[in-house]
Each structure stands twice: as structure tokens, then as C-alpha cells.
mmCIF file of C-alpha atoms in Angstrom:
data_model
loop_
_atom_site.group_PDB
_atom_site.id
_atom_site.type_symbol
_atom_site.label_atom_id
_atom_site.label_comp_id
_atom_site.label_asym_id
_atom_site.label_seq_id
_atom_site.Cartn_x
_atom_site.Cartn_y
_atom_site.Cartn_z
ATOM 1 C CA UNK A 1272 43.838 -71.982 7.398
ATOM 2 C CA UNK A 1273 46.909 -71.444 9.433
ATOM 3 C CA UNK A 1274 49.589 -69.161 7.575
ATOM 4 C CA UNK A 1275 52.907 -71.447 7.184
ATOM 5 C CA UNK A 1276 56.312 -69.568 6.041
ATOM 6 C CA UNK A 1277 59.672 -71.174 5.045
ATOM 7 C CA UNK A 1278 62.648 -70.067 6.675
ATOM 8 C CA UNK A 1279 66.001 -71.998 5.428
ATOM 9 C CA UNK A 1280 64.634 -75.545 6.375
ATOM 10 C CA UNK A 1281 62.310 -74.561 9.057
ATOM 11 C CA UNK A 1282 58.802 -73.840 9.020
ATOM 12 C CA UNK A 1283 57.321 -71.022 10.940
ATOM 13 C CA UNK A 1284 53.281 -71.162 11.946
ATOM 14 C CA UNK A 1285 51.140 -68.418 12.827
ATOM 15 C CA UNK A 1286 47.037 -69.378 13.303
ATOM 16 C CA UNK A 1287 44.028 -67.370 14.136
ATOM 17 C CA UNK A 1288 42.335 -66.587 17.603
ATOM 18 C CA UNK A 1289 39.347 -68.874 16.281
ATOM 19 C CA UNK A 1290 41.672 -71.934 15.118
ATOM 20 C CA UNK A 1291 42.842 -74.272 18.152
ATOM 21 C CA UNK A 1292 46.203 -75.861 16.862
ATOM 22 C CA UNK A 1293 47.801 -79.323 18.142
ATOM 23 C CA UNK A 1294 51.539 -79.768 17.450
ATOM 24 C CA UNK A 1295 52.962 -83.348 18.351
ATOM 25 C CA UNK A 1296 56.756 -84.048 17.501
ATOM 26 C CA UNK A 1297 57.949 -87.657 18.163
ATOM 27 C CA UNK A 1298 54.023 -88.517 19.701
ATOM 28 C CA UNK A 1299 54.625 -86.017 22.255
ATOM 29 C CA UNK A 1300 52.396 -82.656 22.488
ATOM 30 C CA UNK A 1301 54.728 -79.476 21.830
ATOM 31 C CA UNK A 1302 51.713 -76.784 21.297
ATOM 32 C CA UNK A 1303 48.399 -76.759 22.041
ATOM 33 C CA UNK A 1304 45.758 -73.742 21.861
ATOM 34 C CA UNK A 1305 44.485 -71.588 19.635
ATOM 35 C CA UNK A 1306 46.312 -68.472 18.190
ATOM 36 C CA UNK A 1307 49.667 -70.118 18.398
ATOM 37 C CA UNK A 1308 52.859 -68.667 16.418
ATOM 38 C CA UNK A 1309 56.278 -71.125 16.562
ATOM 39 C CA UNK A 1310 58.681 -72.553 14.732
ATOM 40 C CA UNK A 1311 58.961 -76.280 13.483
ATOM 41 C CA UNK A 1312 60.460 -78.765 11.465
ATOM 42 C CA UNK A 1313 58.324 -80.301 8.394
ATOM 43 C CA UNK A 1314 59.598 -83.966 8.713
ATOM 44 C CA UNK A 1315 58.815 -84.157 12.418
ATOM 45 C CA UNK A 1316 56.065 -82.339 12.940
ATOM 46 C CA UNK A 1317 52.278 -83.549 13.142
ATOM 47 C CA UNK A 1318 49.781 -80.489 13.084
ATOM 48 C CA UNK A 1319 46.294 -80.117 13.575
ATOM 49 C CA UNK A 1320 43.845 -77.046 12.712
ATOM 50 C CA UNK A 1321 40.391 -77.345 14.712
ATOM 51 C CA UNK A 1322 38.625 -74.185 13.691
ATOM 52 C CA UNK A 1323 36.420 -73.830 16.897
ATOM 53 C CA UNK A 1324 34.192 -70.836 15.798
ATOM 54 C CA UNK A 1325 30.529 -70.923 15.349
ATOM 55 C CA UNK A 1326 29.901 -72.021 11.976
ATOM 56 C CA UNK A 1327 26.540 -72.514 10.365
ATOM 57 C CA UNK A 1328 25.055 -75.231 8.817
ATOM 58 C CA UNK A 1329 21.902 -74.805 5.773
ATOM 59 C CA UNK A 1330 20.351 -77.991 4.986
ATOM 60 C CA UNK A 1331 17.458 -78.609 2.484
ATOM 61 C CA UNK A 1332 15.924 -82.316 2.797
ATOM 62 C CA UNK A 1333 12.806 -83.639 1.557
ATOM 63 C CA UNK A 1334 10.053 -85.801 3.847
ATOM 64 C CA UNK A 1335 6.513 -86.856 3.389
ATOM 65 C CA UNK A 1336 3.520 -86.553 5.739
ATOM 66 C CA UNK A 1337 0.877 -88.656 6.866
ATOM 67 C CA UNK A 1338 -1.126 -88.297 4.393
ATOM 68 C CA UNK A 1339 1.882 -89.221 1.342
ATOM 69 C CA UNK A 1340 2.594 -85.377 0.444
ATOM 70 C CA UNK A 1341 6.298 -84.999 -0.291
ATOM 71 C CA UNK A 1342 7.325 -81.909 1.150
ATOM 72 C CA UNK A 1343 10.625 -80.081 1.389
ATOM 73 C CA UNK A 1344 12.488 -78.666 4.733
ATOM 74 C CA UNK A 1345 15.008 -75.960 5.104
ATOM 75 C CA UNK A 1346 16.641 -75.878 8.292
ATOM 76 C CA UNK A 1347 19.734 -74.065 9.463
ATOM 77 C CA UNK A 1348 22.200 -75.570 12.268
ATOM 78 C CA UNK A 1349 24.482 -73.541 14.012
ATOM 79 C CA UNK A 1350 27.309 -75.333 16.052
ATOM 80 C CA UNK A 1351 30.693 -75.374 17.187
ATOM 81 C CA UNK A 1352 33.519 -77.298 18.260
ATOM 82 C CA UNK A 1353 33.691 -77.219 21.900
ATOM 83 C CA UNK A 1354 36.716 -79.952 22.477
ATOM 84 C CA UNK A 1355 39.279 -79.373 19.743
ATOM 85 C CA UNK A 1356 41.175 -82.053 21.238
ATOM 86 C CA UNK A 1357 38.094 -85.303 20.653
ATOM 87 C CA UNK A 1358 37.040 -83.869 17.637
ATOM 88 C CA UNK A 1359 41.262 -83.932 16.573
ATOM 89 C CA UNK A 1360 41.214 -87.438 17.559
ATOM 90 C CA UNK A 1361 37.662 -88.781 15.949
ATOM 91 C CA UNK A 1362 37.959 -86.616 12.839
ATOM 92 C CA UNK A 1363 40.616 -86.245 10.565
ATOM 93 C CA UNK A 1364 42.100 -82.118 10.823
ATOM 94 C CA UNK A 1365 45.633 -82.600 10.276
ATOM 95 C CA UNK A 1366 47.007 -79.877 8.151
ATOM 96 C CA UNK A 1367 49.787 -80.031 5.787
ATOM 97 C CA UNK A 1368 53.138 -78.547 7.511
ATOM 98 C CA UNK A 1369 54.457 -76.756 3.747
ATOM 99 C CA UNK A 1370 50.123 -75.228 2.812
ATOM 100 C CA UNK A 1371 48.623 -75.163 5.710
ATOM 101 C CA UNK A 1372 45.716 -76.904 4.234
ATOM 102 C CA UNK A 1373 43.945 -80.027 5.658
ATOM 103 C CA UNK A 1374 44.840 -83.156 4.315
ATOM 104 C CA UNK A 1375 40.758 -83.837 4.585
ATOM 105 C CA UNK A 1376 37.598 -83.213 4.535
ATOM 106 C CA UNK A 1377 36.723 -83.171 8.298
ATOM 107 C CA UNK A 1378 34.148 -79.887 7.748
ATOM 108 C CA UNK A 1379 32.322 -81.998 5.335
ATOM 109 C CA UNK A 1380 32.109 -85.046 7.663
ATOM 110 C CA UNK A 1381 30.641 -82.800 10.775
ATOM 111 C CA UNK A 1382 27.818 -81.155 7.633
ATOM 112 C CA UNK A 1383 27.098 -85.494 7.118
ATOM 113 C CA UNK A 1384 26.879 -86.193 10.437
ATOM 114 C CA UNK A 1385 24.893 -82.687 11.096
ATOM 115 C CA UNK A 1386 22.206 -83.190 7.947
ATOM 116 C CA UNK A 1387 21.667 -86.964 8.515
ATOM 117 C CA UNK A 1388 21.344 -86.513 12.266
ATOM 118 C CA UNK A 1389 18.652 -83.742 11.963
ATOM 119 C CA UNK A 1390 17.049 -85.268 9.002
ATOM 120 C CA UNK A 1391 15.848 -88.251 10.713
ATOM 121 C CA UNK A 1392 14.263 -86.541 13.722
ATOM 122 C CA UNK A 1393 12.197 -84.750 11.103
ATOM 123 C CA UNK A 1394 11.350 -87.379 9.075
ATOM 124 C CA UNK A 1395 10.231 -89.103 12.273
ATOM 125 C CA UNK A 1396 8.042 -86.260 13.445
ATOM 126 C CA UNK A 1397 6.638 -85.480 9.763
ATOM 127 C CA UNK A 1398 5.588 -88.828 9.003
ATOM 128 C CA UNK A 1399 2.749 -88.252 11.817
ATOM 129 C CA UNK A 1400 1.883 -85.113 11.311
ATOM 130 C CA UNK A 1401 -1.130 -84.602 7.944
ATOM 131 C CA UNK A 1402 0.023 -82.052 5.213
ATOM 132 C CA UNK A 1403 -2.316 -79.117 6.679
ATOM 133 C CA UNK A 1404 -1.029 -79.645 10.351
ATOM 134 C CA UNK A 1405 2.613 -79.850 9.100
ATOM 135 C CA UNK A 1406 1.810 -75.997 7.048
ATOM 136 C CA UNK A 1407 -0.014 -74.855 9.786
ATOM 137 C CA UNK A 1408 2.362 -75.557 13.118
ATOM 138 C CA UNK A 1409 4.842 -78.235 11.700
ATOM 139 C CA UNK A 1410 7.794 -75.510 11.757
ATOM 140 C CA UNK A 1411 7.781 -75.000 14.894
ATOM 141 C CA UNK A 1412 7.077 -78.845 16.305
ATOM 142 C CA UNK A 1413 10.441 -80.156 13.186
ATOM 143 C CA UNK A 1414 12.642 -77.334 15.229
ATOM 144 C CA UNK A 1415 11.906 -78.262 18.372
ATOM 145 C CA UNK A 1416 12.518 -82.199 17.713
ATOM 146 C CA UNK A 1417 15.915 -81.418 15.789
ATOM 147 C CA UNK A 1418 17.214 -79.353 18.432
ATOM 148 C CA UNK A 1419 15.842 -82.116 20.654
ATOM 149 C CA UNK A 1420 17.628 -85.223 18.477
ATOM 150 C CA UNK A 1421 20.577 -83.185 18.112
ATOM 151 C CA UNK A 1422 20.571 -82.663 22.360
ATOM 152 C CA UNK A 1423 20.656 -86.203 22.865
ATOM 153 C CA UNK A 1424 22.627 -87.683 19.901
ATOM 154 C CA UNK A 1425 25.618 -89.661 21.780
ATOM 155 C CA UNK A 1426 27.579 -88.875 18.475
ATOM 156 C CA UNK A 1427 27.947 -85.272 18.500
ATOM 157 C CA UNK A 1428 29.634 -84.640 22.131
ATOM 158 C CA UNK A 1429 31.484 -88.099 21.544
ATOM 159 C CA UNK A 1430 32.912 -85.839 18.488
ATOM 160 C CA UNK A 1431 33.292 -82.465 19.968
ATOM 161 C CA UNK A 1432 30.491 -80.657 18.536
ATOM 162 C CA UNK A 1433 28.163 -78.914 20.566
ATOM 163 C CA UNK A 1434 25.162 -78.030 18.773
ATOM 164 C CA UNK A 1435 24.175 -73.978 19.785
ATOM 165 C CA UNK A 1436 21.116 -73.145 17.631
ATOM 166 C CA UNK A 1437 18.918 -74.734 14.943
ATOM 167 C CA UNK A 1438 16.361 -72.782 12.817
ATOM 168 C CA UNK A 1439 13.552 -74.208 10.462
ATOM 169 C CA UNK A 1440 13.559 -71.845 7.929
ATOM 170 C CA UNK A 1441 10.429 -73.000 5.874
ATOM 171 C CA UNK A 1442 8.230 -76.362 5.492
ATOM 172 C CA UNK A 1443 6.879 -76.479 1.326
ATOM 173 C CA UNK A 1444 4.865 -78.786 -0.426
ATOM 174 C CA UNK A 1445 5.091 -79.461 -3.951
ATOM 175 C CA UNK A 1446 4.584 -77.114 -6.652
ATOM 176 C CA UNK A 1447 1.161 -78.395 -8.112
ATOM 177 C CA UNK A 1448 -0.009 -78.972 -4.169
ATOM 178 C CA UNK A 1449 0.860 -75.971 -3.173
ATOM 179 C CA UNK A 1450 -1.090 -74.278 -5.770
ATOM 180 C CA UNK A 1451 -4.021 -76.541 -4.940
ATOM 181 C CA UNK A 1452 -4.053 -75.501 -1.183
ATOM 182 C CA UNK A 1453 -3.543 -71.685 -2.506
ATOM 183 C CA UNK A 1454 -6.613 -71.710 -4.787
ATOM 184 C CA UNK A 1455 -9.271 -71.553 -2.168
ATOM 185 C CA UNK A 1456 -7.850 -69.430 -0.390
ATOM 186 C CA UNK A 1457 -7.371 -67.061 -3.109
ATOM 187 C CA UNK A 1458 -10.987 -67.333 -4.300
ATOM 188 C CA UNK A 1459 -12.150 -66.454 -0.935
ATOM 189 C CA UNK A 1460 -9.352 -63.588 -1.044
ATOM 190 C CA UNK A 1461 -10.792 -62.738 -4.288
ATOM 191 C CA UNK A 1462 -14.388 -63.129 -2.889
ATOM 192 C CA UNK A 1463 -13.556 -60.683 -0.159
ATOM 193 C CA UNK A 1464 -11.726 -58.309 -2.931
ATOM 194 C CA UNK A 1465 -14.993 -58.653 -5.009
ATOM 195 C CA UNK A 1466 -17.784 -57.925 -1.887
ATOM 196 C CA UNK A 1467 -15.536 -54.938 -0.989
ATOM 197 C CA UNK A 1468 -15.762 -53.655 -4.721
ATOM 198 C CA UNK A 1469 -19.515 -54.056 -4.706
ATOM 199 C CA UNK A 1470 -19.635 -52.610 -1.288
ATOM 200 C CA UNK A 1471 -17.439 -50.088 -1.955
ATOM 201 C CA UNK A 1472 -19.403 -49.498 -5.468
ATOM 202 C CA UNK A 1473 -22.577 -49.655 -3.423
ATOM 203 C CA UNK A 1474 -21.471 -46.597 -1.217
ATOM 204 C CA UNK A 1475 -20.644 -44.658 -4.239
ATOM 205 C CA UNK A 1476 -24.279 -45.513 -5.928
ATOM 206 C CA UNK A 1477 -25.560 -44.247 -2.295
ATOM 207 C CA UNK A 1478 -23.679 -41.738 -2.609
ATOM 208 C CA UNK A 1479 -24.007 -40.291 -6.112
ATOM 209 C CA UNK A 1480 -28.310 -40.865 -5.428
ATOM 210 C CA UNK A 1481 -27.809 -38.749 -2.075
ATOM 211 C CA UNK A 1482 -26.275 -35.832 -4.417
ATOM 212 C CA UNK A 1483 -28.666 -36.430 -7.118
ATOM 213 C CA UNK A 1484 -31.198 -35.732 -4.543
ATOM 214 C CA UNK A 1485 -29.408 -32.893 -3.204
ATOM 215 C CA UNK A 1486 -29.337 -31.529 -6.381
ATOM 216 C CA UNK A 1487 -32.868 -32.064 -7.448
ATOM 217 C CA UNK A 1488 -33.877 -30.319 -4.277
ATOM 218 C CA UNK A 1489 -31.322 -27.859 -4.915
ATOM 219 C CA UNK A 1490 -32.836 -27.166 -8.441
ATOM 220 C CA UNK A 1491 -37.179 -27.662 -6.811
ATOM 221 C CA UNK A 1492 -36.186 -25.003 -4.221
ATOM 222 C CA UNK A 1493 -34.290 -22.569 -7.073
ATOM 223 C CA UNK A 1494 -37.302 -22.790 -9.108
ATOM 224 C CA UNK A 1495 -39.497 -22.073 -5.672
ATOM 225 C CA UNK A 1496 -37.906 -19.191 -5.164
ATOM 226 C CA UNK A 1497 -37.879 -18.373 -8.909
ATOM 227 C CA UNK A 1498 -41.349 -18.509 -9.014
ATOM 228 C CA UNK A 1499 -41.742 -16.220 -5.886
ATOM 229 C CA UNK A 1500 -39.067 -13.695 -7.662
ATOM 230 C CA UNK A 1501 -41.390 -13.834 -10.904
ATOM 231 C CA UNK A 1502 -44.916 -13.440 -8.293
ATOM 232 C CA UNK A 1503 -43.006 -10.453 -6.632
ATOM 233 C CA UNK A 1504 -41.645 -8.841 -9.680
ATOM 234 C CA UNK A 1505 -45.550 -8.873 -11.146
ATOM 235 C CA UNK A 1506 -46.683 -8.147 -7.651
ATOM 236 C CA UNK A 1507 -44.547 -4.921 -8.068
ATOM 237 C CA UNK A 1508 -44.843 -4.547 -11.654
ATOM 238 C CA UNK A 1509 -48.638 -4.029 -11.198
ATOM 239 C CA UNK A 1510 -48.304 -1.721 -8.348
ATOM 240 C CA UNK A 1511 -45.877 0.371 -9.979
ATOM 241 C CA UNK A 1512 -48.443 0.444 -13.145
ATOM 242 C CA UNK A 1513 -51.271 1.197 -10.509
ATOM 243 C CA UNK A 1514 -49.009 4.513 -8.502
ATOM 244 C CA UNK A 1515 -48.385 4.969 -12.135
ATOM 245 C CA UNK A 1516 -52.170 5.182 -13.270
ATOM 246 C CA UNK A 1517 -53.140 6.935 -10.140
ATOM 247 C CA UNK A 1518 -50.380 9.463 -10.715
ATOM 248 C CA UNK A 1519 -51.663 9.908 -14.303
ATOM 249 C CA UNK A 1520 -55.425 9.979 -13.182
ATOM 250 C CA UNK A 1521 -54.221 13.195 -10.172
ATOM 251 C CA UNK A 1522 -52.179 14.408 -13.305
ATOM 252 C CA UNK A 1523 -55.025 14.282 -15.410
ATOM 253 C CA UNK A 1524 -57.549 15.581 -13.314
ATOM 254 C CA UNK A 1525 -54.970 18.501 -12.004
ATOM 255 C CA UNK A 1526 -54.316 19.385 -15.545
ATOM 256 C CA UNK A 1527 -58.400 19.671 -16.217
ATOM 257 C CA UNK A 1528 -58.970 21.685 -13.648
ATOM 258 C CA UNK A 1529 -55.679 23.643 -14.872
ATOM 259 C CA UNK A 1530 -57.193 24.035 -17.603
ATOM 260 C CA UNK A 1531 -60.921 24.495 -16.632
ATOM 261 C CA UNK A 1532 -59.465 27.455 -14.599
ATOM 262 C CA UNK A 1533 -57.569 28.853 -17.162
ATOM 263 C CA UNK A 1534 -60.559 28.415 -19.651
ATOM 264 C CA UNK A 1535 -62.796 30.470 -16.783
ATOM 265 C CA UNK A 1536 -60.181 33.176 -16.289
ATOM 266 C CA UNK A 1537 -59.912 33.541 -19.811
ATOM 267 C CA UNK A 1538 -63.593 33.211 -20.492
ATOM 268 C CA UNK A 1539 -63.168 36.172 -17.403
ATOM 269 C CA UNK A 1540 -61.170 38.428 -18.525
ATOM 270 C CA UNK A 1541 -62.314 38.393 -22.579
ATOM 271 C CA UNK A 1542 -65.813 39.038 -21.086
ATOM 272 C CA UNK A 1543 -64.329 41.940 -19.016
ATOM 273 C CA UNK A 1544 -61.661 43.472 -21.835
ATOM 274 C CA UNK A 1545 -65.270 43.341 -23.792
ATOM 275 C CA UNK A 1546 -67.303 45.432 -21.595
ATOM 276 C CA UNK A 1547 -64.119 47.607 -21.220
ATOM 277 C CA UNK A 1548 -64.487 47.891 -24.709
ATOM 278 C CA UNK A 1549 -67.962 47.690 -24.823
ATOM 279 C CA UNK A 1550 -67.895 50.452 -21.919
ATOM 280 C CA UNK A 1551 -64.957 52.371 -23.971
ATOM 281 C CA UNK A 1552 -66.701 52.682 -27.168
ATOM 282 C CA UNK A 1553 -69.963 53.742 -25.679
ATOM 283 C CA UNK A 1554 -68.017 56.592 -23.929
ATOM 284 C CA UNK A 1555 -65.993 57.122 -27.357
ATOM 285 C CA UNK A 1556 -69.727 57.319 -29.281
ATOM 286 C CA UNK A 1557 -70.998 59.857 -26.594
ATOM 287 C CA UNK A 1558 -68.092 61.988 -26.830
ATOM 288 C CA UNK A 1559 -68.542 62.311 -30.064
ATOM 289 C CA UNK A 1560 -72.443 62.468 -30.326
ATOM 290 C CA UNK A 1561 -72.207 65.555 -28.725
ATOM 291 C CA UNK A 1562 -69.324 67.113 -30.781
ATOM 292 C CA UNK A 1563 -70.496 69.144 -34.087
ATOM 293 C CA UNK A 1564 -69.671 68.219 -37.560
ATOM 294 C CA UNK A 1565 -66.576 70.653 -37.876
ATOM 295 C CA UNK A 1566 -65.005 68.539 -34.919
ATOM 296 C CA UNK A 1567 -66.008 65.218 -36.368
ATOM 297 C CA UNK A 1568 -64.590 66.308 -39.767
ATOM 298 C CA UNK A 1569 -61.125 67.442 -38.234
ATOM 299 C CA UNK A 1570 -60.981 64.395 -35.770
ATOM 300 C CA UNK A 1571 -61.426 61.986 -38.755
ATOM 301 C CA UNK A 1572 -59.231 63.570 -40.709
ATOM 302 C CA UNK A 1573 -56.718 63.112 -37.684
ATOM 303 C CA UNK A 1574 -57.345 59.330 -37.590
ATOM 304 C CA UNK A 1575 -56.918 59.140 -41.653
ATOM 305 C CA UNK A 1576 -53.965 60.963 -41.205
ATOM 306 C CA UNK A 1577 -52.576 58.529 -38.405
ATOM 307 C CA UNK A 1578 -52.936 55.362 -40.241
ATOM 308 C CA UNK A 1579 -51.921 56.965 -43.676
ATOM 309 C CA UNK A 1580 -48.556 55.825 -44.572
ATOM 310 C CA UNK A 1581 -45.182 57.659 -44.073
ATOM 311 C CA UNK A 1582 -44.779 61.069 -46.470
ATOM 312 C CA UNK A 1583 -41.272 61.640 -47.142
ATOM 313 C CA UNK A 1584 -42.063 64.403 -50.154
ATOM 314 C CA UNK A 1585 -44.868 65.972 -52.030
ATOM 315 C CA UNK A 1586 -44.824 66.854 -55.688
ATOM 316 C CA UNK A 1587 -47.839 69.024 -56.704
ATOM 317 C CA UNK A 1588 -48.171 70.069 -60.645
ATOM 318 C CA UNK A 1589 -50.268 73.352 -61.665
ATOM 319 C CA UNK A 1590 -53.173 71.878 -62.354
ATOM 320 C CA UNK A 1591 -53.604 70.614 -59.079
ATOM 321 C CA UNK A 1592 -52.595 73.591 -57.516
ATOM 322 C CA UNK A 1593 -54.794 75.474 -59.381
ATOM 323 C CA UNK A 1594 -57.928 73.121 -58.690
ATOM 324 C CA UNK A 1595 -56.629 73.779 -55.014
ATOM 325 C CA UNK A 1596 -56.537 77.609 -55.113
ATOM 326 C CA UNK A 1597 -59.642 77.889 -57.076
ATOM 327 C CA UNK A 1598 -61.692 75.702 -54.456
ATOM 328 C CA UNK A 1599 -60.029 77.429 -51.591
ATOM 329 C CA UNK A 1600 -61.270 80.515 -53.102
ATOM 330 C CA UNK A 1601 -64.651 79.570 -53.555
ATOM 331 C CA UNK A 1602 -65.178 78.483 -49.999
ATOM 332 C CA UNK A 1603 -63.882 81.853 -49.029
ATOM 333 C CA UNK A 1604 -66.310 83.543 -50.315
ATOM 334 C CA UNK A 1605 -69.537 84.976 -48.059
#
């Protein structure tokens, strides 16, 4: 919209680079092109505002197939103004000289002319085309024959418009179709989803019996080798017991003949301190076999007096000393 300011009874315009502006005074042409700034008067002046940008276009537009599905299109147009100067004359842009607004509605006739054109060249190739086709590839085929219809529509360049780009954004079938054609292929989605869950529980199975297995052998060749440990340990538990009986039996027998030895030297040496003795008191009974009585009498005396006790004192009354004397006297006599 072209920015219009008052100055005392004039009227000063300034527009945009993308708005083409037409200023006729008295049917004459005064300014013409876009981005204009200039002074005018409101009672004589005739303006225009052809916006000549690229502007886009969404449409949404039901068809049906061949085969009677109702289906809905959404479609985008992109076009522009390429002769600001038709479209000025065909279409109504003038703008007010105090708002700079349009009068119209000439943006709204081009989006008419636009939807309707484009509509029928898709209606036209839809109608042939079955429901599953028109899913499958009909985007690309309704695209091609808008931007085809729209090429060679006499309308559009006798307007102005050039038409730069169309897109198809989507082609969708009704609700309760739509989830019709979506069931089988989610059950075969879900089919796949299930077969990879059994597969995939399969492997684990497979795999849980493979470490079962290892384990079991695991545990069969711990107990092997248990049962070897428990066959070695009584392997060497009854060798041990048999170096243990043998050294008991070379024990035994050197402790016999120990004392076997020591009963012979002891059997040896009594039999030898008896004939020493033997020997000794034949000597002793010699000696004194050949000694007179006197001797004998004095030599026994000796040995009485050897193993008679200790005399610390001797106490000796008159009568025994007169027993004594008397005898002693007696013996001295001739």
C-alpha cells in the first residue's frame, strides 16, 4: 500500500520498489513505474498500485477419481504480475488518493481466476486416474497438468499474470478411506514387527540354550576335574600313609634292633660286672682263707665299725666299766 501524506491541499505519494504505480491526470499518463515519490492533487488525480512481486497462492479443492473416491488437493501457485500496465487495465487496482488503499478487490479476483483455472485441469486429470494410481503417482501427473493448464490459459497473459511455479503439496482421500487403505498395510507392518519379535525372541532362546550348554559343560568338566582332584588327593593320601607306614615299619625295626642291642650289651656287661664280682669275691674269699682268726676278727670288726652309724659321744657308767676292766683283766692273765 503506497504511503499518501497531506500537505496544505496537496497530496504527496511515496510507493515501494515492488509496487508499479500509474498516475493519469486529465486521461493523460503523468507517472509510471514502480518506486515512484511525487506530488499530486486529490480531485485530479487517477492512481493505480500493481504490486508486481511474487506472491503465492495456497489452494485446497476437492475432486473424485475414477473409481468415485472424493479426494482432497492442496496445491500452491506462485505468480506474478509481469505487465502492470494490462493487468491495470483488465483488473480493477486503483487506489484511493487520501488511504492509499484499493478501491477493490483485484488480489482476490487474480486468487478466482488462479484456483478455478488450476482446479479444472485437475479435476480433468483425476477423473481418469483410479484412487490407488492417484496416491501412488497422481502428485506428480495434477502438478504437471496445472502448470501445463496454467501455461496455456489465454486468460492469464491477457491479464498480466505470469504464472512462475506451482507445487502439489498433498493428494488425500477421505478419512474412513484412508484408514481402509492404511489397515493392510499396517497389519503387514505389524506382521513384519511381530516375525522380527519372534525372530528376534528366537535368537535369544538360541542364545540362552547355547549358554545353558556352555554352562552345563562348564559345570561336567568342573566336576571332571573335581573328581581327578578327589582321585589325586587319595592317590596321595595313600602314598603318604604308605612312606608313612614304611617309615614306621624302618622306625620300628631300627628301634628293635636298638633295643635288641642294648638288651645284648646289657645282658653283656651284667654277665661281665658278675664274673668281676664273681672273680672279686673269689679273690676276696682266698685272701681271707689264708688269713688267721686274729686277722679275721680285727678285719670284721673294721667292716662293723664302717657301717656302724656316726658316734658323736660316749657315756660309760661304773658298772660297765667295771665289767670292762674285770674282763680285760682276765684275758691278761697267762
Amino acid at each position: 500500500m503506497a504511503d499518501i501524506t497531506r500537505r496544505l491541499g496537496w497530496r504527496h505519494l511515496r510507493g515501494t520498489p515492488t509496487a508499479h504505480i500509474r498516475h493519469h491526470r486529465g486521461g493523460k499518463l503523468l507517472h509510471d513505474g514502480p518506486g515512484l515519490s511525487f506530488w499530486f492533487r486529490a480531485l485530479t488525480a487517477a492512481l493505480s498500485e500493481v504490486p508486481v512481486d511474487d506472491r503465492e497462492l495456497a489452494m485446497t479443492f476437492h475432486a473424485r477419481t475414477s473409481d468415485f473416491q472424493d479426494v482432497a488437493v492442496q496445491a500452491t501457485v506462485t505468480y506474478r504480475i509481469g505487465d502492470p500496465a494490462v493487468a491495470a487495465a483488465r483488473l480493477d487496482f486503483s487506489i484511493d488518493p487520501d488511504t492509499g488503499s484499493w478501491r477493490g478487490a483485484p488480489l482476490e479476483q487474480l486468487a478466482t481466476l488462479l484456483t478455478e483455472t488450476a482446479q479444472q485441469h485437475a479435476l480433468d486429470v483425476l477423473a481418469r486416474t483410479p484412487l490407488s494410481s492417484a496416491l501412488v503417482d497422481g502428485v506428480a501427473a495434477v502438478r504437471e497438468r496445472i502448470a501445463a493448464g496454467l501455461g496455456a490459459e489465454p486468460r492469464l497473459p491477457a491479464t498480466g499474470i505470469e504464472v512462475v511455479a506451482v507445487r502439489v503439496m498433498a493428494l488425500r482421500p477421505e478419512p474412513d478411506v484412508e484408514r481402509a487403505l492404511r489397515t493392510p498395510a499396517r497389519e503387514q507392518i505389524q506382521q513384519e514387527a511381530d516375525r522380527a519379535t519372534y525372530e528376534r525372541r528366537a535368537v535369544a532362546v538360541e542364545r540362552e540354550r547355547a549358554i545353558a550348554e556352555n554352562e552345563l559343560a562348564s559345570q561336567i568338566e568342573l566336576a571332571r576335574r573335581e573328581e581327578q582332584l578327589v582321585e589325586q588327593r587319595g592317590t596321595n593320601a595313600r602314598r603318604e600313609a604308605e612312606e608313612h607306614a614304611a617309615a614306621d615299619a624302618v622306625r620300628a625295626e631300627a628301634e628293635a634292633a636298638r633295643s635288641v642291642r642294648l638288651a645284648r650289651a646289657e645282658a653283656e656287661g651284667a654277665r661281665e660286672v658278675g664274673e668281676a664280682r664273681a672273680q672279686a669275691q673269689a679273690a676276696w674269699l682266698r685272701v681271707h682263707a689264708e688269713v688267721d682268726a686274729a686277722t679275721l676278727h680285727a678285719l670284721t670288726g673294721a667292716r662293723l665299725a664302717e657301717n656302724l652309724p656316726r658316734i658323736e659321744s660316749v657315756t660309760l657308767s661304773p658298772d660297765v666299766l667295771t665289767g670292762l676292766l674285770a674282763r680285760l683283766g682276765t684275758q691278761e692273765r697267762p
